[in-house]
Amino acid sequence: MKKKILLIAALLALGTACTAIKTRVPEPTTKISMISNENHDIAKFANQSILGTVWVRDSGEYRALTHQAYNSGKFYLKEIVKDPQNKDKKLAIVLDLDETVLDNSAFAAWQAVNNKLFSPKDWARWVNAKQATEVPGSVDFVKTARDLGFEVFYVSNRNADLTVPTIKNLKNIGAPFADEEHVLGKTTTSNKASRLKSIEDKGYTIVLLGGDNLDDFDSAVHRKLNIDRRNHVEDMKDSYGTKFIVLPNPEYGGFDSGIVDGYYQLSTSEKIEIRKEVIKPWDGK
């Protein structure tokens, strides 16, 4: 009898211990699940840019389009200098920098393979690395403009505190006008209107603008929806290929935030869904 009592006591003690151990194992929490879902969304969102980055970094078509844009620009400049009305004018060209003169597709590739969304800290590290390459045709275009007597200004939405490494990067690719007088970064606003006016206030007539984003040409479309941006292009269509030279950029730009009002306030998963909606896919029937 004594042995049976001891055996029963031992079994009860073992059961209690197992129960205690089991209760110490944490159950998955809602917070962990939410973090996991957000990480998945970030990875999915970052990977949506890969095909565009492949196109920029590896295709011949990308290079063909950048050369086409700059060849159009050179032709237009030669026509400008022939015009006797421009003989005594101080003529200026304004170029955006990123994806217009400086190719940052290596940074975009790093973001995609590391599932990184854009962050100012990562961007500053990239700019300070000074590893952006030349957008094909851009340096030759700037040199041609210089030789024809034009002044070239780079009006960029890189923060002004990144001007020094930006100038060094421009020098690395052999771009003329790489100095603080000609590189105008962002101070208080991404709207370029005031910086363009500061050039005109120096007595220059801006005859050509080059960029990869409609905002580079006219502040009227700054932070506007894509429907407004498309309409503006139709209104200004005769300026494209002459006064306005557009460079291809499928990786980022005003076209993304122009999908819907309040785009930057959306969660990553909401941005993914709104992108699906805007492309209006075939229903398969």
PDB file of C-alpha atoms in Angstrom:
ATOM      1  CA  MET A   1       0.000   0.000   0.000  1.00  0.00           C
ATOM      2  CA  LYS A   2       2.806   2.381   0.912  1.00  0.00           C
ATOM      3  CA  LYS A   3       4.446   1.765  -2.476  1.00  0.00           C
ATOM      4  CA  LYS A   4       1.175   2.528  -4.304  1.00  0.00           C
ATOM      5  CA  ILE A   5       0.763   5.780  -2.379  1.00  0.00           C
ATOM      6  CA  LEU A   6       4.321   6.829  -3.262  1.00  0.00           C
ATOM      7  CA  LEU A   7       3.775   5.919  -6.921  1.00  0.00           C
ATOM      8  CA  ILE A   8       0.561   7.955  -7.095  1.00  0.00           C
ATOM      9  CA  ALA A   9       2.275  10.919  -5.434  1.00  0.00           C
ATOM     10  CA  ALA A  10       5.141  10.725  -7.901  1.00  0.00           C
ATOM     11  CA  LEU A  11       2.776  10.662 -10.877  1.00  0.00           C
ATOM     12  CA  LEU A  12       0.829  13.633  -9.536  1.00  0.00           C
ATOM     13  CA  ALA A  13       4.057  15.580  -9.021  1.00  0.00           C
ATOM     14  CA  LEU A  14       5.194  14.771 -12.569  1.00  0.00           C
ATOM     15  CA  GLY A  15       1.863  15.907 -14.010  1.00  0.00           C
ATOM     16  CA  THR A  16       2.047  19.178 -12.074  1.00  0.00           C
ATOM     17  CA  ALA A  17       5.582  19.800 -13.311  1.00  0.00           C
ATOM     18  CA  CYS A  18       4.579  19.146 -16.934  1.00  0.00           C
ATOM     19  CA  THR A  19       1.647  21.540 -16.585  1.00  0.00           C
ATOM     20  CA  ALA A  20       3.938  24.213 -15.126  1.00  0.00           C
ATOM     21  CA  ILE A  21       6.420  23.762 -17.963  1.00  0.00           C
ATOM     22  CA  LYS A  22       3.652  23.968 -20.545  1.00  0.00           C
ATOM     23  CA  THR A  23       2.285  27.205 -19.154  1.00  0.00           C
ATOM     24  CA  ARG A  24       5.699  28.835 -19.481  1.00  0.00           C
ATOM     25  CA  VAL A  25       5.757  28.363 -23.286  1.00  0.00           C
ATOM     26  CA  PRO A  26       4.569  31.667 -24.788  1.00  0.00           C
ATOM     27  CA  GLU A  27       1.830  31.626 -27.367  1.00  0.00           C
ATOM     28  CA  PRO A  28       2.365  33.656 -30.580  1.00  0.00           C
ATOM     29  CA  THR A  29       1.109  37.163 -29.939  1.00  0.00           C
ATOM     30  CA  THR A  30      -0.849  39.461 -32.229  1.00  0.00           C
ATOM     31  CA  LYS A  31       2.097  41.881 -32.204  1.00  0.00           C
ATOM     32  CA  ILE A  32       4.513  39.250 -33.508  1.00  0.00           C
ATOM     33  CA  SER A  33       2.020  38.333 -36.223  1.00  0.00           C
ATOM     34  CA  MET A  34       1.616  41.975 -37.236  1.00  0.00           C
ATOM     35  CA  ILE A  35       5.390  42.459 -37.429  1.00  0.00           C
ATOM     36  CA  SER A  36       5.721  39.340 -39.563  1.00  0.00           C
ATOM     37  CA  ASN A  37       2.997  40.544 -41.940  1.00  0.00           C
ATOM     38  CA  GLU A  38       4.554  44.000 -42.214  1.00  0.00           C
ATOM     39  CA  ASN A  39       7.983  42.501 -42.975  1.00  0.00           C
ATOM     40  CA  HIS A  40       6.356  40.358 -45.666  1.00  0.00           C
ATOM     41  CA  ASP A  41       4.656  43.429 -47.160  1.00  0.00           C
ATOM     42  CA  ILE A  42       7.914  45.391 -47.128  1.00  0.00           C
ATOM     43  CA  ALA A  43       9.705  42.556 -48.925  1.00  0.00           C
ATOM     44  CA  LYS A  44       6.894  42.315 -51.477  1.00  0.00           C
ATOM     45  CA  PHE A  45       6.850  46.092 -52.004  1.00  0.00           C
ATOM     46  CA  ALA A  46      10.638  46.333 -52.379  1.00  0.00           C
ATOM     47  CA  ASN A  47      10.675  43.479 -54.881  1.00  0.00           C
ATOM     48  CA  GLN A  48       8.130  45.178 -57.127  1.00  0.00           C
ATOM     49  CA  SER A  49      10.917  47.416 -58.435  1.00  0.00           C
ATOM     50  CA  ILE A  50      13.246  44.598 -59.514  1.00  0.00           C
ATOM     51  CA  LEU A  51      12.116  44.314 -63.146  1.00  0.00           C
ATOM     52  CA  GLY A  52      12.494  48.071 -63.629  1.00  0.00           C
ATOM     53  CA  THR A  53      15.975  47.927 -62.117  1.00  0.00           C
ATOM     54  CA  VAL A  54      16.915  45.021 -64.388  1.00  0.00           C
ATOM     55  CA  TRP A  55      15.771  47.119 -67.340  1.00  0.00           C
ATOM     56  CA  VAL A  56      17.868  50.122 -66.287  1.00  0.00           C
ATOM     57  CA  ARG A  57      20.988  48.142 -65.417  1.00  0.00           C
ATOM     58  CA  ASP A  58      20.991  45.495 -68.142  1.00  0.00           C
ATOM     59  CA  SER A  59      18.903  46.421 -71.174  1.00  0.00           C
ATOM     60  CA  GLY A  60      19.997  48.079 -74.376  1.00  0.00           C
ATOM     61  CA  GLU A  61      16.639  49.802 -74.657  1.00  0.00           C
ATOM     62  CA  TYR A  62      17.284  51.922 -71.571  1.00  0.00           C
ATOM     63  CA  ARG A  63      20.560  53.218 -73.031  1.00  0.00           C
ATOM     64  CA  ALA A  64      18.883  53.805 -76.392  1.00  0.00           C
ATOM     65  CA  LEU A  65      16.267  56.031 -74.775  1.00  0.00           C
ATOM     66  CA  THR A  66      18.748  58.087 -72.752  1.00  0.00           C
ATOM     67  CA  HIS A  67      20.884  58.669 -75.848  1.00  0.00           C
ATOM     68  CA  GLN A  68      17.752  59.512 -77.829  1.00  0.00           C
ATOM     69  CA  ALA A  69      16.751  62.101 -75.217  1.00  0.00           C
ATOM     70  CA  TYR A  70      20.142  63.752 -75.134  1.00  0.00           C
ATOM     71  CA  ASN A  71      20.560  63.640 -78.925  1.00  0.00           C
ATOM     72  CA  SER A  72      17.250  65.509 -79.189  1.00  0.00           C
ATOM     73  CA  GLY A  73      18.585  68.013 -76.678  1.00  0.00           C
ATOM     74  CA  LYS A  74      21.788  68.603 -78.615  1.00  0.00           C
ATOM     75  CA  PHE A  75      19.849  69.142 -81.836  1.00  0.00           C
ATOM     76  CA  TYR A  76      17.598  71.683 -80.114  1.00  0.00           C
ATOM     77  CA  LEU A  77      20.552  73.586 -78.627  1.00  0.00           C
ATOM     78  CA  LYS A  78      22.159  73.917 -82.031  1.00  0.00           C
ATOM     79  CA  GLU A  79      18.928  75.415 -83.336  1.00  0.00           C
ATOM     80  CA  ILE A  80      18.816  77.847 -80.388  1.00  0.00           C
ATOM     81  CA  VAL A  81      22.293  79.234 -81.086  1.00  0.00           C
ATOM     82  CA  LYS A  82      21.387  79.811 -84.722  1.00  0.00           C
ATOM     83  CA  ASP A  83      18.544  82.126 -83.732  1.00  0.00           C
ATOM     84  CA  PRO A  84      19.816  85.744 -83.951  1.00  0.00           C
ATOM     85  CA  GLN A  85      17.399  86.759 -81.193  1.00  0.00           C
ATOM     86  CA  ASN A  86      19.512  84.757 -78.732  1.00  0.00           C
ATOM     87  CA  LYS A  87      22.833  86.335 -79.735  1.00  0.00           C
ATOM     88  CA  ASP A  88      23.329  88.578 -76.705  1.00  0.00           C
ATOM     89  CA  LYS A  89      21.422  86.512 -74.141  1.00  0.00           C
ATOM     90  CA  LYS A  90      22.857  84.541 -71.245  1.00  0.00           C
ATOM     91  CA  LEU A  91      21.436  81.126 -72.074  1.00  0.00           C
ATOM     92  CA  ALA A  92      21.065  78.422 -69.445  1.00  0.00           C
ATOM     93  CA  ILE A  93      20.153  74.758 -69.284  1.00  0.00           C
ATOM     94  CA  VAL A  94      18.735  73.182 -66.140  1.00  0.00           C
ATOM     95  CA  LEU A  95      19.169  69.488 -65.485  1.00  0.00           C
ATOM     96  CA  ASP A  96      17.902  67.345 -62.664  1.00  0.00           C
ATOM     97  CA  LEU A  97      20.570  65.028 -61.240  1.00  0.00           C
ATOM     98  CA  ASP A  98      19.238  61.668 -60.091  1.00  0.00           C
ATOM     99  CA  GLU A  99      18.319  59.401 -63.008  1.00  0.00           C
ATOM    100  CA  THR A 100      19.027  62.349 -65.316  1.00  0.00           C
ATOM    101  CA  VAL A 101      22.798  62.776 -64.968  1.00  0.00           C
ATOM    102  CA  LEU A 102      23.580  60.400 -62.092  1.00  0.00           C
ATOM    103  CA  ASP A 103      22.479  56.771 -62.343  1.00  0.00           C
ATOM    104  CA  ASN A 104      21.550  55.430 -58.883  1.00  0.00           C
ATOM    105  CA  SER A 105      20.262  52.040 -60.045  1.00  0.00           C
ATOM    106  CA  ALA A 106      22.913  50.240 -57.955  1.00  0.00           C
ATOM    107  CA  PHE A 107      21.263  51.730 -54.874  1.00  0.00           C
ATOM    108  CA  ALA A 108      17.839  50.634 -56.131  1.00  0.00           C
ATOM    109  CA  ALA A 109      19.224  47.125 -56.652  1.00  0.00           C
ATOM    110  CA  TRP A 110      20.606  47.102 -53.095  1.00  0.00           C
ATOM    111  CA  GLN A 111      17.182  48.123 -51.771  1.00  0.00           C
ATOM    112  CA  ALA A 112      15.425  45.377 -53.715  1.00  0.00           C
ATOM    113  CA  VAL A 113      17.684  42.467 -52.747  1.00  0.00           C
ATOM    114  CA  ASN A 114      17.782  43.571 -49.106  1.00  0.00           C
ATOM    115  CA  ASN A 115      14.031  44.269 -48.843  1.00  0.00           C
ATOM    116  CA  LYS A 116      14.635  47.923 -47.995  1.00  0.00           C
ATOM    117  CA  LEU A 117      12.174  50.745 -48.358  1.00  0.00           C
ATOM    118  CA  PHE A 118      13.562  54.214 -48.983  1.00  0.00           C
ATOM    119  CA  SER A 119      15.113  55.864 -45.937  1.00  0.00           C
ATOM    120  CA  PRO A 120      16.998  59.189 -45.758  1.00  0.00           C
ATOM    121  CA  LYS A 121      19.753  57.490 -43.732  1.00  0.00           C
ATOM    122  CA  ASP A 122      20.420  54.816 -46.368  1.00  0.00           C
ATOM    123  CA  TRP A 123      20.185  57.406 -49.136  1.00  0.00           C
ATOM    124  CA  ALA A 124      22.760  59.642 -47.404  1.00  0.00           C
ATOM    125  CA  ARG A 125      25.125  56.657 -47.082  1.00  0.00           C
ATOM    126  CA  TRP A 126      24.775  56.006 -50.806  1.00  0.00           C
ATOM    127  CA  VAL A 127      25.344  59.649 -51.772  1.00  0.00           C
ATOM    128  CA  ASN A 128      28.412  59.839 -49.544  1.00  0.00           C
ATOM    129  CA  ALA A 129      29.761  56.693 -51.192  1.00  0.00           C
ATOM    130  CA  LYS A 130      29.900  58.725 -54.456  1.00  0.00           C
ATOM    131  CA  GLN A 131      29.336  55.600 -56.578  1.00  0.00           C
ATOM    132  CA  ALA A 132      26.553  56.802 -58.874  1.00  0.00           C
ATOM    133  CA  THR A 133      27.491  56.334 -62.522  1.00  0.00           C
ATOM    134  CA  GLU A 134      26.711  58.441 -65.588  1.00  0.00           C
ATOM    135  CA  VAL A 135      23.302  58.266 -67.194  1.00  0.00           C
ATOM    136  CA  PRO A 136      24.369  57.353 -70.756  1.00  0.00           C
ATOM    137  CA  GLY A 137      24.762  60.435 -72.925  1.00  0.00           C
ATOM    138  CA  SER A 138      24.448  62.974 -70.129  1.00  0.00           C
ATOM    139  CA  VAL A 139      28.080  64.050 -69.796  1.00  0.00           C
ATOM    140  CA  ASP A 140      28.531  64.369 -73.553  1.00  0.00           C
ATOM    141  CA  PHE A 141      25.382  66.511 -73.647  1.00  0.00           C
ATOM    142  CA  VAL A 142      26.675  68.848 -70.916  1.00  0.00           C
ATOM    143  CA  LYS A 143      30.038  69.154 -72.674  1.00  0.00           C
ATOM    144  CA  THR A 144      28.303  69.959 -75.947  1.00  0.00           C
ATOM    145  CA  ALA A 145      26.185  72.588 -74.207  1.00  0.00           C
ATOM    146  CA  ARG A 146      29.291  74.148 -72.647  1.00  0.00           C
ATOM    147  CA  ASP A 147      31.090  74.244 -75.997  1.00  0.00           C
ATOM    148  CA  LEU A 148      28.080  75.946 -77.589  1.00  0.00           C
ATOM    149  CA  GLY A 149      28.186  78.678 -74.930  1.00  0.00           C
ATOM    150  CA  PHE A 150      25.409  77.560 -72.584  1.00  0.00           C
ATOM    151  CA  GLU A 151      25.617  77.606 -68.791  1.00  0.00           C
ATOM    152  CA  VAL A 152      24.408  74.393 -67.147  1.00  0.00           C
ATOM    153  CA  PHE A 153      22.817  74.263 -63.701  1.00  0.00           C
ATOM    154  CA  TYR A 154      21.973  71.096 -61.817  1.00  0.00           C
ATOM    155  CA  VAL A 155      18.758  71.612 -59.819  1.00  0.00           C
ATOM    156  CA  SER A 156      18.344  68.571 -57.619  1.00  0.00           C
ATOM    157  CA  ASN A 157      16.118  67.404 -54.792  1.00  0.00           C
ATOM    158  CA  ARG A 158      19.067  65.949 -53.009  1.00  0.00           C
ATOM    159  CA  ASN A 159      19.272  67.750 -49.684  1.00  0.00           C
ATOM    160  CA  ALA A 160      21.594  70.736 -49.786  1.00  0.00           C
ATOM    161  CA  ASP A 161      23.747  69.216 -47.026  1.00  0.00           C
ATOM    162  CA  LEU A 162      24.727  66.496 -49.525  1.00  0.00           C
ATOM    163  CA  THR A 163      26.121  69.006 -52.022  1.00  0.00           C
ATOM    164  CA  VAL A 164      29.808  68.260 -51.345  1.00  0.00           C
ATOM    165  CA  PRO A 165      29.684  64.502 -52.063  1.00  0.00           C
ATOM    166  CA  THR A 166      27.344  65.199 -54.985  1.00  0.00           C
ATOM    167  CA  ILE A 167      29.881  67.545 -56.566  1.00  0.00           C
ATOM    168  CA  LYS A 168      32.614  64.948 -56.066  1.00  0.00           C
ATOM    169  CA  ASN A 169      30.448  62.304 -57.724  1.00  0.00           C
ATOM    170  CA  LEU A 170      29.826  64.632 -60.687  1.00  0.00           C
ATOM    171  CA  LYS A 171      33.558  65.170 -61.020  1.00  0.00           C
ATOM    172  CA  ASN A 172      34.097  61.418 -60.874  1.00  0.00           C
ATOM    173  CA  ILE A 173      31.970  60.943 -63.995  1.00  0.00           C
ATOM    174  CA  GLY A 174      33.617  63.898 -65.757  1.00  0.00           C
ATOM    175  CA  ALA A 175      30.646  66.285 -65.707  1.00  0.00           C
ATOM    176  CA  PRO A 176      31.410  70.005 -66.275  1.00  0.00           C
ATOM    177  CA  PHE A 177      29.933  72.711 -64.016  1.00  0.00           C
ATOM    178  CA  ALA A 178      30.466  70.536 -60.932  1.00  0.00           C
ATOM    179  CA  ASP A 179      30.694  73.276 -58.310  1.00  0.00           C
ATOM    180  CA  GLU A 180      28.570  74.958 -55.648  1.00  0.00           C
ATOM    181  CA  GLU A 181      27.465  77.731 -57.987  1.00  0.00           C
ATOM    182  CA  HIS A 182      25.888  75.275 -60.404  1.00  0.00           C
ATOM    183  CA  VAL A 183      24.612  72.524 -58.070  1.00  0.00           C
ATOM    184  CA  LEU A 184      21.417  73.690 -56.356  1.00  0.00           C
ATOM    185  CA  GLY A 185      20.090  71.212 -53.807  1.00  0.00           C
ATOM    186  CA  LYS A 186      16.877  71.191 -51.809  1.00  0.00           C
ATOM    187  CA  THR A 187      16.691  73.420 -48.741  1.00  0.00           C
ATOM    188  CA  THR A 188      13.069  73.849 -47.654  1.00  0.00           C
ATOM    189  CA  THR A 189      10.942  72.442 -50.478  1.00  0.00           C
ATOM    190  CA  SER A 190      11.103  69.890 -53.289  1.00  0.00           C
ATOM    191  CA  ASN A 191       9.259  72.379 -55.518  1.00  0.00           C
ATOM    192  CA  LYS A 192      11.953  73.682 -57.869  1.00  0.00           C
ATOM    193  CA  ALA A 193      10.234  76.914 -58.884  1.00  0.00           C
ATOM    194  CA  SER A 194      12.183  79.176 -56.511  1.00  0.00           C
ATOM    195  CA  ARG A 195      15.527  77.707 -57.566  1.00  0.00           C
ATOM    196  CA  LEU A 196      14.710  78.157 -61.236  1.00  0.00           C
ATOM    197  CA  LYS A 197      13.770  81.758 -60.497  1.00  0.00           C
ATOM    198  CA  SER A 198      17.097  82.306 -58.717  1.00  0.00           C
ATOM    199  CA  ILE A 199      18.847  81.350 -61.971  1.00  0.00           C
ATOM    200  CA  GLU A 200      16.681  83.727 -63.986  1.00  0.00           C
ATOM    201  CA  ASP A 201      17.341  86.469 -61.416  1.00  0.00           C
ATOM    202  CA  LYS A 202      21.024  86.211 -62.361  1.00  0.00           C
ATOM    203  CA  GLY A 203      20.098  87.284 -65.876  1.00  0.00           C
ATOM    204  CA  TYR A 204      19.876  83.856 -67.502  1.00  0.00           C
ATOM    205  CA  THR A 205      17.217  82.705 -69.935  1.00  0.00           C
ATOM    206  CA  ILE A 206      16.450  79.023 -69.363  1.00  0.00           C
ATOM    207  CA  VAL A 207      16.009  77.431 -72.781  1.00  0.00           C
ATOM    208  CA  LEU A 208      15.981  73.733 -71.908  1.00  0.00           C
ATOM    209  CA  LEU A 209      15.154  71.559 -68.905  1.00  0.00           C
ATOM    210  CA  GLY A 210      16.030  67.889 -68.525  1.00  0.00           C
ATOM    211  CA  GLY A 211      14.695  65.431 -65.964  1.00  0.00           C
ATOM    212  CA  ASP A 212      13.062  62.079 -65.234  1.00  0.00           C
ATOM    213  CA  ASN A 213      10.038  63.480 -63.381  1.00  0.00           C
ATOM    214  CA  LEU A 214       7.390  65.927 -64.615  1.00  0.00           C
ATOM    215  CA  ASP A 215       8.093  68.028 -61.510  1.00  0.00           C
ATOM    216  CA  ASP A 216      11.509  68.817 -63.057  1.00  0.00           C
ATOM    217  CA  PHE A 217       9.834  70.830 -65.804  1.00  0.00           C
ATOM    218  CA  ASP A 218       6.895  72.649 -64.279  1.00  0.00           C
ATOM    219  CA  SER A 219       5.877  73.197 -60.661  1.00  0.00           C
ATOM    220  CA  ALA A 220       2.234  73.199 -61.776  1.00  0.00           C
ATOM    221  CA  VAL A 221       2.249  69.403 -61.438  1.00  0.00           C
ATOM    222  CA  HIS A 222       4.126  69.303 -58.143  1.00  0.00           C
ATOM    223  CA  ARG A 223       2.441  66.653 -55.926  1.00  0.00           C
ATOM    224  CA  LYS A 224      -0.513  66.410 -58.289  1.00  0.00           C
ATOM    225  CA  LEU A 225      -2.409  63.239 -59.159  1.00  0.00           C
ATOM    226  CA  ASN A 226      -1.532  61.296 -62.297  1.00  0.00           C
ATOM    227  CA  ILE A 227      -4.697  62.394 -64.091  1.00  0.00           C
ATOM    228  CA  ASP A 228      -3.540  66.009 -63.697  1.00  0.00           C
ATOM    229  CA  ARG A 229      -0.027  65.068 -64.748  1.00  0.00           C
ATOM    230  CA  ARG A 230      -1.269  63.302 -67.885  1.00  0.00           C
ATOM    231  CA  ASN A 231      -3.438  66.266 -68.816  1.00  0.00           C
ATOM    232  CA  HIS A 232      -0.523  68.636 -68.312  1.00  0.00           C
ATOM    233  CA  VAL A 233       1.604  66.558 -70.682  1.00  0.00           C
ATOM    234  CA  GLU A 234      -1.098  66.815 -73.345  1.00  0.00           C
ATOM    235  CA  ASP A 235      -1.248  70.585 -72.855  1.00  0.00           C
ATOM    236  CA  MET A 236       2.546  70.873 -73.181  1.00  0.00           C
ATOM    237  CA  LYS A 237       3.145  68.103 -75.725  1.00  0.00           C
ATOM    238  CA  ASP A 238       4.891  70.373 -78.236  1.00  0.00           C
ATOM    239  CA  SER A 239       7.610  71.146 -75.665  1.00  0.00           C
ATOM    240  CA  TYR A 240       8.701  67.527 -75.254  1.00  0.00           C
ATOM    241  CA  GLY A 241      11.733  66.695 -77.352  1.00  0.00           C
ATOM    242  CA  THR A 242      12.580  70.405 -77.601  1.00  0.00           C
ATOM    243  CA  LYS A 243      12.527  72.526 -74.442  1.00  0.00           C
ATOM    244  CA  PHE A 244      11.748  69.513 -72.249  1.00  0.00           C
ATOM    245  CA  ILE A 245      14.001  66.440 -72.406  1.00  0.00           C
ATOM    246  CA  VAL A 246      12.616  63.461 -70.459  1.00  0.00           C
ATOM    247  CA  LEU A 247      14.820  60.623 -69.236  1.00  0.00           C
ATOM    248  CA  PRO A 248      13.342  57.164 -68.516  1.00  0.00           C
ATOM    249  CA  ASN A 249      12.970  56.087 -64.886  1.00  0.00           C
ATOM    250  CA  PRO A 250      10.716  53.103 -64.061  1.00  0.00           C
ATOM    251  CA  GLU A 251      12.012  52.759 -60.495  1.00  0.00           C
ATOM    252  CA  TYR A 252      10.456  55.689 -58.617  1.00  0.00           C
ATOM    253  CA  GLY A 253       8.982  59.150 -59.058  1.00  0.00           C
ATOM    254  CA  GLY A 254       5.915  61.333 -58.915  1.00  0.00           C
ATOM    255  CA  PHE A 255       3.975  58.749 -60.917  1.00  0.00           C
ATOM    256  CA  ASP A 256       3.932  56.462 -57.860  1.00  0.00           C
ATOM    257  CA  SER A 257       2.733  59.008 -55.301  1.00  0.00           C
ATOM    258  CA  GLY A 258       0.381  60.402 -57.970  1.00  0.00           C
ATOM    259  CA  ILE A 259      -1.757  57.255 -57.929  1.00  0.00           C
ATOM    260  CA  VAL A 260      -4.026  58.474 -55.136  1.00  0.00           C
ATOM    261  CA  ASP A 261      -4.389  61.346 -52.660  1.00  0.00           C
ATOM    262  CA  GLY A 262      -2.616  60.667 -49.368  1.00  0.00           C
ATOM    263  CA  TYR A 263      -0.363  57.996 -50.865  1.00  0.00           C
ATOM    264  CA  TYR A 264       2.406  58.520 -48.318  1.00  0.00           C
ATOM    265  CA  GLN A 265      -0.037  58.042 -45.450  1.00  0.00           C
ATOM    266  CA  LEU A 266      -0.969  54.536 -46.653  1.00  0.00           C
ATOM    267  CA  SER A 267       0.477  51.412 -45.081  1.00  0.00           C
ATOM    268  CA  THR A 268       2.780  49.246 -47.200  1.00  0.00           C
ATOM    269  CA  SER A 269       0.016  46.696 -47.793  1.00  0.00           C
ATOM    270  CA  GLU A 270      -2.392  49.464 -48.832  1.00  0.00           C
ATOM    271  CA  LYS A 271       0.156  50.811 -51.330  1.00  0.00           C
ATOM    272  CA  ILE A 272       0.493  47.329 -52.838  1.00  0.00           C
ATOM    273  CA  GLU A 273      -3.269  47.028 -53.237  1.00  0.00           C
ATOM    274  CA  ILE A 274      -3.716  50.502 -54.723  1.00  0.00           C
ATOM    275  CA  ARG A 275      -0.990  49.729 -57.272  1.00  0.00           C
ATOM    276  CA  LYS A 276      -2.955  46.653 -58.333  1.00  0.00           C
ATOM    277  CA  GLU A 277      -6.122  48.692 -58.712  1.00  0.00           C
ATOM    278  CA  VAL A 278      -4.603  51.451 -60.817  1.00  0.00           C
ATOM    279  CA  ILE A 279      -3.216  49.113 -63.512  1.00  0.00           C
ATOM    280  CA  LYS A 280      -6.770  47.915 -64.329  1.00  0.00           C
ATOM    281  CA  PRO A 281      -5.911  44.299 -65.149  1.00  0.00           C
ATOM    282  CA  TRP A 282      -7.683  42.182 -67.764  1.00  0.00           C
ATOM    283  CA  ASP A 283     -10.410  40.030 -66.221  1.00  0.00           C
ATOM    284  CA  GLY A 284      -9.279  36.978 -68.173  1.00  0.00           C
ATOM    285  CA  LYS A 285     -12.494  36.637 -70.147  1.00  0.00           C
TER     286      LYS A 285
END
